[in-house]
């Protein structure tokens, strides 16, 4: 069996991990063994939190829409039901942005939702 020289690849692999661990506290940034462990954990956290970020933003949008809808005399679920009945196809992200940046336009949308609820 031919001899395999591993030095270059092994060093490259370690250097990659240590570069990813730059900025970590203590031995986690300089010692390969600890850096590797922390980088693995960090990648797991990053993957998990990319999913959690979507949940967090959805919650934020719902809170903003609810607050704006209550100023118009509707609860969140009444407002959303009214939008469906009025066939207004706006998603939560857009509605939250309108609620924050343009309350007058949101008020008009809420009025349409109210009238659609009263008709039904």
Coordinates of C-alpha atoms in Angstrom, one line a residue:
X1 CA 0.0 0.0 0.0
X2 CA 1.4 3.5 -0.9
X3 CA 2.4 5.9 1.9
X4 CA 0.0 8.8 2.5
X5 CA 1.3 12.1 3.6
X6 CA -1.4 13.9 5.5
X7 CA 0.2 17.1 6.8
X8 CA -1.1 19.7 4.3
X9 CA -4.7 18.6 4.4
X10 CA -4.8 18.2 8.2
X11 CA -3.3 21.6 8.7
X12 CA -5.8 23.1 6.2
X13 CA -8.7 21.5 8.0
X14 CA -7.5 22.8 11.4
X15 CA -6.9 26.2 10.1
X16 CA -10.4 26.4 8.6
X17 CA -11.9 25.5 12.1
X18 CA -9.7 28.0 13.9
X19 CA -10.7 30.7 11.4
X20 CA -14.4 30.0 12.1
X21 CA -13.7 30.1 15.8
X22 CA -12.1 33.6 15.6
X23 CA -13.7 35.8 18.3
X24 CA -14.6 33.1 20.7
X25 CA -13.5 33.4 24.3
X26 CA -10.4 31.7 25.8
X27 CA -9.1 28.4 24.4
X28 CA -12.1 28.1 22.2
X29 CA -10.5 30.5 19.8
X30 CA -6.9 29.1 19.8
X31 CA -7.0 25.4 20.8
X32 CA -8.1 23.1 18.0
X33 CA -9.8 20.6 20.2
X34 CA -12.0 23.1 22.0
X35 CA -12.5 25.3 18.9
X36 CA -13.8 22.3 16.9
X37 CA -16.3 21.5 19.6
X38 CA -17.6 25.1 19.8
X39 CA -17.8 25.6 16.1
X40 CA -19.9 22.4 15.8
X41 CA -22.2 23.8 18.5
X42 CA -22.3 27.2 16.9
X43 CA -23.3 25.7 13.5
X44 CA -26.1 23.8 15.2
X45 CA -27.3 27.0 16.9
X46 CA -27.1 28.9 13.6
X47 CA -29.2 26.3 11.8
X48 CA -31.8 26.1 14.6
X49 CA -32.1 29.9 14.9
X50 CA -32.6 30.4 11.2
X51 CA -35.8 28.4 11.7
X52 CA -36.7 30.3 14.9
X53 CA -36.2 33.7 13.2
X54 CA -39.2 33.0 11.0
X55 CA -41.3 32.2 14.0
X56 CA -40.1 35.3 15.8
X57 CA -40.9 37.6 12.9
X58 CA -44.3 36.1 12.4
X59 CA -45.1 36.7 16.1
X60 CA -43.9 40.3 15.8
X61 CA -46.1 40.9 12.7
X62 CA -49.1 39.5 14.5
X63 CA -48.5 41.7 17.5
X64 CA -48.2 44.8 15.4
X65 CA -51.3 44.0 13.3
X66 CA -53.3 43.2 16.5
X67 CA -52.3 46.5 18.1
X68 CA -53.3 48.5 15.0
X69 CA -56.5 46.5 14.5
X70 CA -57.6 47.2 18.2
X71 CA -57.2 50.9 17.5
X72 CA -59.7 50.4 14.8
X73 CA -62.1 48.5 17.1
X74 CA -61.3 45.0 15.9
X75 CA -59.5 42.1 17.4
X76 CA -56.8 40.4 15.4
X77 CA -58.9 37.4 14.4
X78 CA -61.9 39.5 13.5
X79 CA -59.6 41.6 11.3
X80 CA -58.1 38.6 9.5
X81 CA -61.5 37.1 9.0
X82 CA -62.8 40.4 7.6
X83 CA -59.8 40.5 5.2
X84 CA -60.6 37.0 4.0
X85 CA -64.3 37.9 3.5
X86 CA -63.3 41.2 1.7
X87 CA -60.9 39.2 -0.5
X88 CA -57.9 41.4 0.4
X89 CA -54.8 39.2 -0.3
X90 CA -52.2 40.9 2.0
X91 CA -49.9 38.8 4.1
X92 CA -48.9 39.5 7.7
X93 CA -45.5 41.0 6.7
X94 CA -47.1 43.6 4.5
X95 CA -50.0 44.4 6.9
X96 CA -47.5 44.9 9.7
X97 CA -45.4 47.3 7.6
X98 CA -48.5 49.2 6.6
X99 CA -49.7 49.3 10.2
X100 CA -46.4 50.9 11.3
X101 CA -45.6 53.2 8.4
X102 CA -49.1 54.3 7.2
X103 CA -51.8 54.1 9.9
X104 CA -54.3 55.9 7.6
X105 CA -54.1 53.3 4.9
X106 CA -54.3 50.6 7.6
X107 CA -57.5 52.3 8.9
X108 CA -59.0 52.1 5.4
X109 CA -58.2 48.4 5.1
X110 CA -59.7 47.8 8.6
X111 CA -62.9 49.6 7.5
X112 CA -63.2 47.3 4.5
X113 CA -62.7 44.3 6.8
X114 CA -65.4 45.7 9.1
X115 CA -67.9 46.1 6.4
X116 CA -67.2 42.6 5.0
X117 CA -67.8 41.2 8.5
X118 CA -71.1 43.1 8.9
X119 CA -72.3 41.8 5.5
X120 CA -71.6 38.2 6.4

